[in-house]
Amino acid sequence: MKEATLILDSRDEAVLLFGNRDQFLREIRQALGVQIIGRGEQVVIKGEEEAVDSAMRLFAQLRGALRKHGSLDLEMVRAALEVAGGHPERVLTLASEGPTVPSPVAAGPLKSVRARTEGQTRYLNALRDREMVLCAGPAGTGKTWLAVAMAVSLLRSGAVKKIVLVRPAVEAGERLGFLPGDIAAKVNPYLRPLFDALNDLMDPEQVKRYLESDVIEIAPLAYMRGRTLNNACIILDEGQNTTVSQMMMFLTRMGNGSKIIVTGDMSQIDLPPNVESGLIDAVERLDGLDGIAVVRLDERDIVRHPLVQRVLSAYGTGRKPAIPGTAWPSKS
């Protein structure tokens, strides 16, 4: 048996954490199998060591959500319980080889994610074994989807407390401040591929709850400066559209217990011609460093529709559209 004591800021905080008529407290006790005793500004937790540790993680998550939103509801508590409790029976299995992934599931036990190509096998092995992974490859190779699958796996197993999704907003040629809505709404269009992957791997309602309770956070790259992210899986998508200084800034946000995954496609750089891609620079600088994996995928790793591979191969021949009134250049 283990006993732990949590010191709160005030009795008002205790009231908000426990819920109306201790509704949240009963939910936590039942889910984790622990004794929870409120003594003014102190919360005493008793039970099996693993359960007490889970309860401490849970209250840390709930206190963070309370500071952000000013109140809690039952759905937010249940979402935090899934993270703090671990639920190993629902952990996403990341196998390095085997058949393709079955159709997406909405709820219940999660599926096993398996590599379909040799390159994806190397990628999954790197995601499991290294704390920092840079993956470069063309569209359709699964680099973003597998990164999100790893993040979900770590979250469900309790290895991390949150997922942070980051993307440089350069494609639209607009500043975020001119887009409507709060910061989440502004950056949402740029993170759509990441949300699609999340909704493939988790129930959409659960994704919504995680966003509301800050278990899943979305952030523009510019907003990462000055932060240190502990116990998080941080994914930077479209890394080829970062500058060298932006990439260095992002990679140094890594805190204790965290994993950083950077994905990008070297053939889709939207930076001005005279600006060097941060992903290209990082791959050259960091390849071979201890604890860091650099994975390169190619057309052989494309797992979308077969036509995608043919289209990319055609564009890779160096042919350019003909000027009206002229013929296509012949291949040498």
Short mmCIF file of C-alpha atoms in Angstrom, two decimals:
data_model
loop_
_atom_site.label_atom_id
_atom_site.label_comp_id
_atom_site.label_asym_id
_atom_site.label_seq_id
_atom_site.Cartn_x
_atom_site.Cartn_y
_atom_site.Cartn_z
CA MET A 1 0.00 0.00 0.00
CA LYS A 2 1.07 3.58 -0.68
CA GLU A 3 -0.05 6.96 0.58
CA ALA A 4 0.52 10.31 -1.14
CA THR A 5 -0.52 13.84 -0.23
CA LEU A 6 -1.41 16.54 -2.73
CA ILE A 7 -1.36 20.18 -1.61
CA LEU A 8 -3.88 22.39 -3.41
CA ASP A 9 -3.86 26.17 -3.76
CA SER A 10 -7.13 26.67 -1.90
CA ARG A 11 -10.30 25.02 -0.69
CA ASP A 12 -12.09 26.49 -3.69
CA GLU A 13 -9.78 24.51 -5.96
CA ALA A 14 -10.67 21.34 -4.03
CA VAL A 15 -14.39 22.00 -4.55
CA LEU A 16 -13.89 22.43 -8.31
CA LEU A 17 -11.68 19.32 -8.55
CA PHE A 18 -14.11 17.13 -6.61
CA GLY A 19 -17.21 18.30 -8.52
CA ASN A 20 -20.76 18.99 -7.42
CA ARG A 21 -21.52 16.71 -4.46
CA ASP A 22 -18.15 15.00 -5.04
CA GLN A 23 -19.31 13.67 -8.43
CA PHE A 24 -15.79 13.75 -9.93
CA LEU A 25 -14.31 12.26 -6.77
CA ARG A 26 -16.62 9.22 -6.93
CA GLU A 27 -15.74 8.72 -10.60
CA ILE A 28 -12.00 8.80 -9.80
CA ARG A 29 -12.30 6.45 -6.82
CA GLN A 30 -14.26 3.91 -8.81
CA ALA A 31 -12.02 4.07 -11.87
CA LEU A 32 -8.67 3.87 -10.06
CA GLY A 33 -9.63 1.88 -6.96
CA VAL A 34 -8.08 4.31 -4.50
CA GLN A 35 -9.14 6.02 -1.29
CA ILE A 36 -9.23 9.82 -1.59
CA ILE A 37 -9.68 11.95 1.51
CA GLY A 38 -10.03 15.71 1.33
CA ARG A 39 -8.68 17.64 4.29
CA GLY A 40 -9.05 21.33 3.59
CA GLU A 41 -6.33 22.15 1.08
CA GLN A 42 -4.81 18.67 1.31
CA VAL A 43 -5.83 15.59 -0.67
CA VAL A 44 -4.65 12.25 0.76
CA ILE A 45 -4.60 9.32 -1.66
CA LYS A 46 -4.21 5.72 -0.47
CA GLY A 47 -4.05 2.47 -2.42
CA GLU A 48 -1.81 0.25 -4.49
CA GLU A 49 1.36 1.98 -5.64
CA GLU A 50 0.45 2.00 -9.34
CA ALA A 51 -3.08 3.27 -8.63
CA VAL A 52 -1.82 6.07 -6.37
CA ASP A 53 0.70 7.12 -9.01
CA SER A 54 -2.10 7.17 -11.59
CA ALA A 55 -4.23 9.32 -9.28
CA MET A 56 -1.40 11.82 -8.80
CA ARG A 57 -0.96 12.06 -12.58
CA LEU A 58 -4.71 12.51 -12.94
CA PHE A 59 -4.93 15.38 -10.46
CA ALA A 60 -1.96 17.11 -12.11
CA GLN A 61 -3.80 16.88 -15.45
CA LEU A 62 -7.09 18.09 -13.96
CA ARG A 63 -5.43 21.02 -12.20
CA GLY A 64 -3.89 22.09 -15.49
CA ALA A 65 -7.26 21.87 -17.24
CA LEU A 66 -8.89 23.78 -14.38
CA ARG A 67 -6.37 26.62 -14.66
CA LYS A 68 -6.97 26.80 -18.40
CA HIS A 69 -10.78 26.54 -18.51
CA GLY A 70 -11.83 27.71 -15.05
CA SER A 71 -14.07 24.67 -14.50
CA LEU A 72 -14.31 20.93 -15.16
CA ASP A 73 -17.04 18.64 -16.41
CA LEU A 74 -17.49 14.88 -16.23
CA GLU A 75 -16.33 14.29 -19.80
CA MET A 76 -13.08 16.12 -19.10
CA VAL A 77 -12.51 14.00 -15.99
CA ARG A 78 -13.15 10.79 -17.92
CA ALA A 79 -10.78 11.87 -20.69
CA ALA A 80 -8.06 12.60 -18.13
CA LEU A 81 -8.74 9.23 -16.46
CA GLU A 82 -7.96 7.41 -19.69
CA VAL A 83 -4.56 9.09 -19.84
CA ALA A 84 -3.65 8.81 -16.16
CA GLY A 85 -4.94 5.26 -15.78
CA GLY A 86 -2.94 3.90 -18.68
CA HIS A 87 -5.50 1.27 -19.80
CA PRO A 88 -2.86 -1.13 -21.19
CA GLU A 89 -5.57 -3.25 -22.78
CA ARG A 90 -6.32 -0.35 -25.13
CA VAL A 91 -2.74 0.50 -26.05
CA LEU A 92 -2.09 0.85 -29.74
CA THR A 93 0.34 -1.90 -30.77
CA LEU A 94 3.11 -0.81 -33.11
CA ALA A 95 4.42 -3.90 -34.86
CA SER A 96 7.42 -3.63 -37.12
CA GLU A 97 6.25 -6.06 -39.75
CA GLY A 98 3.14 -7.82 -40.93
CA PRO A 99 -0.02 -7.14 -42.95
CA THR A 100 -1.65 -3.81 -43.58
CA VAL A 101 -3.72 -1.99 -40.97
CA PRO A 102 -7.41 -2.96 -40.93
CA SER A 103 -10.14 -0.38 -41.40
CA PRO A 104 -10.27 2.40 -38.78
CA VAL A 105 -12.08 1.75 -35.52
CA ALA A 106 -14.15 4.28 -33.64
CA ALA A 107 -14.11 2.92 -30.11
CA GLY A 108 -13.08 -0.02 -27.97
CA PRO A 109 -9.72 -1.78 -28.10
CA LEU A 110 -7.38 -0.24 -30.61
CA LYS A 111 -5.86 -2.04 -33.54
CA SER A 112 -2.36 -3.16 -34.26
CA VAL A 113 -0.46 -0.87 -36.61
CA ARG A 114 1.96 -2.73 -38.83
CA ALA A 115 4.52 -1.66 -41.37
CA ARG A 116 3.78 -2.45 -45.00
CA THR A 117 7.19 -1.72 -46.47
CA GLU A 118 10.84 -2.08 -45.53
CA GLY A 119 11.13 1.68 -45.06
CA GLN A 120 8.13 1.78 -42.75
CA THR A 121 9.67 -1.04 -40.71
CA ARG A 122 12.79 1.08 -40.18
CA TYR A 123 10.58 4.04 -39.30
CA LEU A 124 8.54 2.15 -36.70
CA ASN A 125 11.69 0.70 -35.15
CA ALA A 126 13.12 4.22 -34.87
CA LEU A 127 9.89 5.55 -33.35
CA ARG A 128 10.04 2.87 -30.67
CA ASP A 129 13.74 3.06 -29.91
CA ARG A 130 14.74 6.73 -30.25
CA GLU A 131 13.60 9.86 -28.43
CA MET A 132 14.02 12.09 -31.49
CA VAL A 133 13.11 10.94 -35.00
CA LEU A 134 13.32 12.87 -38.27
CA CYS A 135 11.50 11.27 -41.19
CA ALA A 136 11.68 12.60 -44.76
CA GLY A 137 9.72 11.08 -47.61
CA PRO A 138 7.22 11.73 -50.40
CA ALA A 139 3.46 11.93 -50.05
CA GLY A 140 1.68 8.70 -49.20
CA THR A 141 4.50 6.96 -47.32
CA GLY A 142 2.67 7.06 -43.98
CA LYS A 143 5.19 9.27 -42.23
CA THR A 144 2.55 11.50 -40.57
CA TRP A 145 0.05 8.72 -39.87
CA LEU A 146 2.62 6.50 -38.17
CA ALA A 147 3.91 9.43 -36.11
CA VAL A 148 0.40 10.06 -34.80
CA ALA A 149 -0.05 6.31 -34.16
CA MET A 150 3.08 6.35 -31.99
CA ALA A 151 1.81 9.41 -30.11
CA VAL A 152 -1.55 7.74 -29.43
CA SER A 153 0.22 4.58 -28.29
CA LEU A 154 2.40 6.50 -25.83
CA LEU A 155 -0.60 8.46 -24.54
CA ARG A 156 -2.76 5.38 -24.03
CA SER A 157 0.04 3.52 -22.23
CA GLY A 158 0.67 6.43 -19.89
CA ALA A 159 4.23 6.94 -21.18
CA VAL A 160 3.38 10.58 -21.98
CA LYS A 161 0.75 12.91 -20.58
CA LYS A 162 -0.10 14.83 -23.73
CA ILE A 163 0.30 15.12 -27.49
CA VAL A 164 1.44 18.40 -29.04
CA LEU A 165 0.80 18.90 -32.76
CA VAL A 166 2.84 21.59 -34.49
CA ARG A 167 2.97 22.80 -38.08
CA PRO A 168 4.48 25.85 -39.79
CA ALA A 169 1.72 27.97 -41.32
CA VAL A 170 3.31 29.09 -44.55
CA GLU A 171 1.28 27.50 -47.35
CA ALA A 172 -1.57 30.01 -47.51
CA GLY A 173 0.65 33.06 -47.69
CA GLU A 174 -1.37 34.66 -44.87
CA ARG A 175 -0.45 35.61 -41.34
CA LEU A 176 -2.37 33.78 -38.65
CA GLY A 177 -3.62 37.05 -37.20
CA PHE A 178 -5.73 37.70 -40.30
CA LEU A 179 -7.55 34.37 -40.04
CA PRO A 180 -10.86 34.21 -38.11
CA GLY A 181 -11.31 32.59 -34.71
CA ASP A 182 -9.05 31.78 -31.75
CA ILE A 183 -5.57 30.33 -32.17
CA ALA A 184 -6.90 26.76 -32.47
CA ALA A 185 -9.25 27.80 -35.28
CA LYS A 186 -6.50 29.75 -37.03
CA VAL A 187 -4.03 26.86 -37.14
CA ASN A 188 -6.64 24.10 -37.62
CA PRO A 189 -6.51 24.10 -41.47
CA TYR A 190 -2.75 23.53 -41.39
CA LEU A 191 -3.13 20.58 -39.00
CA ARG A 192 -5.91 18.83 -40.90
CA PRO A 193 -3.73 15.83 -41.89
CA LEU A 194 -2.85 15.28 -38.23
CA PHE A 195 -6.50 15.48 -37.19
CA ASP A 196 -7.43 13.00 -39.92
CA ALA A 197 -4.90 10.55 -38.50
CA LEU A 198 -6.16 11.09 -34.94
CA ASN A 199 -9.74 10.45 -36.00
CA ASP A 200 -8.61 7.26 -37.75
CA LEU A 201 -6.99 5.99 -34.57
CA MET A 202 -9.39 7.28 -31.90
CA ASP A 203 -13.06 8.01 -31.50
CA PRO A 204 -13.70 11.57 -32.79
CA GLU A 205 -15.61 12.45 -29.62
CA GLN A 206 -12.65 11.34 -27.57
CA VAL A 207 -10.35 13.50 -29.68
CA LYS A 208 -12.69 16.42 -28.96
CA ARG A 209 -12.57 15.74 -25.22
CA TYR A 210 -8.78 15.51 -25.28
CA LEU A 211 -8.59 18.86 -27.07
CA GLU A 212 -10.90 20.48 -24.53
CA SER A 213 -8.90 19.11 -21.58
CA ASP A 214 -5.56 20.04 -23.18
CA VAL A 215 -4.41 16.42 -23.41
CA ILE A 216 -4.02 17.11 -27.14
CA GLU A 217 -2.65 20.56 -27.89
CA ILE A 218 -2.33 22.29 -31.25
CA ALA A 219 0.18 25.07 -31.66
CA PRO A 220 1.64 27.13 -34.49
CA LEU A 221 5.39 26.73 -34.72
CA ALA A 222 5.93 30.38 -33.78
CA TYR A 223 4.18 29.83 -30.44
CA MET A 224 6.70 27.16 -29.37
CA ARG A 225 9.46 29.64 -28.55
CA GLY A 226 10.43 29.74 -24.88
CA ARG A 227 8.57 26.55 -23.91
CA THR A 228 9.91 23.33 -22.41
CA LEU A 229 7.64 20.34 -22.99
CA ASN A 230 7.97 17.50 -20.47
CA ASN A 231 6.27 14.09 -20.73
CA ALA A 232 4.84 14.85 -24.16
CA CYS A 233 4.96 13.46 -27.66
CA ILE A 234 5.56 16.45 -29.93
CA ILE A 235 4.99 16.10 -33.68
CA LEU A 236 6.17 18.71 -36.18
CA ASP A 237 4.53 18.02 -39.55
CA GLU A 238 5.64 19.64 -42.83
CA GLY A 239 9.07 20.20 -41.33
CA GLN A 240 10.52 21.05 -44.74
CA ASN A 241 8.78 24.43 -44.46
CA THR A 242 10.72 25.52 -41.38
CA THR A 243 13.81 27.69 -41.56
CA VAL A 244 17.06 26.53 -39.98
CA SER A 245 16.56 28.76 -36.94
CA GLN A 246 12.94 27.61 -36.53
CA MET A 247 13.98 23.98 -36.63
CA MET A 248 16.69 24.53 -34.01
CA MET A 249 14.18 26.36 -31.82
CA PHE A 250 11.66 23.54 -32.13
CA LEU A 251 14.08 20.68 -31.43
CA THR A 252 15.31 22.39 -28.29
CA ARG A 253 11.80 22.51 -26.76
CA MET A 254 12.27 18.87 -25.72
CA GLY A 255 11.91 18.21 -21.98
CA ASN A 256 12.24 15.18 -19.74
CA GLY A 257 10.20 12.13 -20.72
CA SER A 258 9.34 13.54 -24.14
CA LYS A 259 9.61 12.29 -27.69
CA ILE A 260 9.98 14.55 -30.74
CA ILE A 261 8.95 13.44 -34.24
CA VAL A 262 9.57 15.61 -37.30
CA THR A 263 8.12 14.68 -40.69
CA GLY A 264 8.44 16.36 -44.07
CA ASP A 265 8.66 16.03 -47.82
CA MET A 266 11.80 17.50 -49.37
CA SER A 267 10.01 17.84 -52.74
CA GLN A 268 7.31 20.16 -51.36
CA ILE A 269 9.26 23.08 -49.93
CA ASP A 270 7.18 26.29 -49.94
CA LEU A 271 9.86 28.60 -48.56
CA PRO A 272 11.26 31.47 -50.65
CA PRO A 273 14.02 30.28 -53.02
CA ASN A 274 16.80 31.92 -51.00
CA VAL A 275 15.72 30.37 -47.65
CA GLU A 276 17.25 27.04 -46.64
CA SER A 277 14.91 24.34 -45.36
CA GLY A 278 15.34 23.54 -41.69
CA LEU A 279 14.56 19.87 -42.30
CA ILE A 280 17.25 19.47 -44.94
CA ASP A 281 19.74 21.17 -42.64
CA ALA A 282 18.69 19.09 -39.61
CA VAL A 283 18.97 15.79 -41.50
CA GLU A 284 22.52 16.66 -42.51
CA ARG A 285 23.54 17.91 -39.05
CA LEU A 286 21.89 15.29 -36.85
CA ASP A 287 22.21 12.06 -38.84
CA GLY A 288 24.33 9.64 -36.84
CA LEU A 289 24.08 11.44 -33.48
CA ASP A 290 23.40 9.20 -30.51
CA GLY A 291 19.72 9.02 -29.56
CA ILE A 292 18.52 10.56 -32.84
CA ALA A 293 17.21 8.63 -35.83
CA VAL A 294 16.97 9.95 -39.38
CA VAL A 295 14.70 7.88 -41.62
CA ARG A 296 14.44 8.41 -45.36
CA LEU A 297 11.41 6.98 -47.18
CA ASP A 298 10.98 6.88 -50.97
CA GLU A 299 8.48 5.92 -53.66
CA ARG A 300 8.76 2.25 -52.72
CA ASP A 301 7.17 3.08 -49.35
CA ILE A 302 4.03 4.73 -50.76
CA VAL A 303 0.94 3.00 -49.38
CA ARG A 304 -1.81 5.18 -50.87
CA HIS A 305 -3.54 4.45 -54.15
CA PRO A 306 -1.11 2.85 -56.66
CA LEU A 307 -1.55 5.84 -58.98
CA VAL A 308 0.16 8.08 -56.40
CA GLN A 309 3.42 6.24 -56.90
CA ARG A 310 3.11 6.52 -60.69
CA VAL A 311 2.32 10.26 -60.50
CA LEU A 312 5.33 10.92 -58.28
CA SER A 313 7.57 8.86 -60.53
CA ALA A 314 6.38 10.86 -63.53
CA TYR A 315 7.08 14.17 -61.82
CA GLY A 316 10.47 12.86 -60.77
CA THR A 317 11.62 12.57 -64.41
CA GLY A 318 12.38 16.27 -64.57
CA ARG A 319 9.79 16.94 -67.27
CA LYS A 320 8.18 20.38 -67.22
CA PRO A 321 4.85 21.45 -68.70
CA ALA A 322 5.20 22.60 -72.26
CA ILE A 323 4.72 26.26 -73.20
CA PRO A 324 1.47 26.62 -75.19
CA GLY A 325 2.13 25.93 -78.83
CA THR A 326 5.23 23.81 -78.22
CA ALA A 327 5.77 20.09 -77.79
CA TRP A 328 6.64 18.28 -74.56
CA PRO A 329 10.40 17.89 -74.16
CA SER A 330 11.54 14.37 -74.86
CA LYS A 331 13.18 12.36 -72.08
CA SER A 332 16.89 11.82 -72.50
#
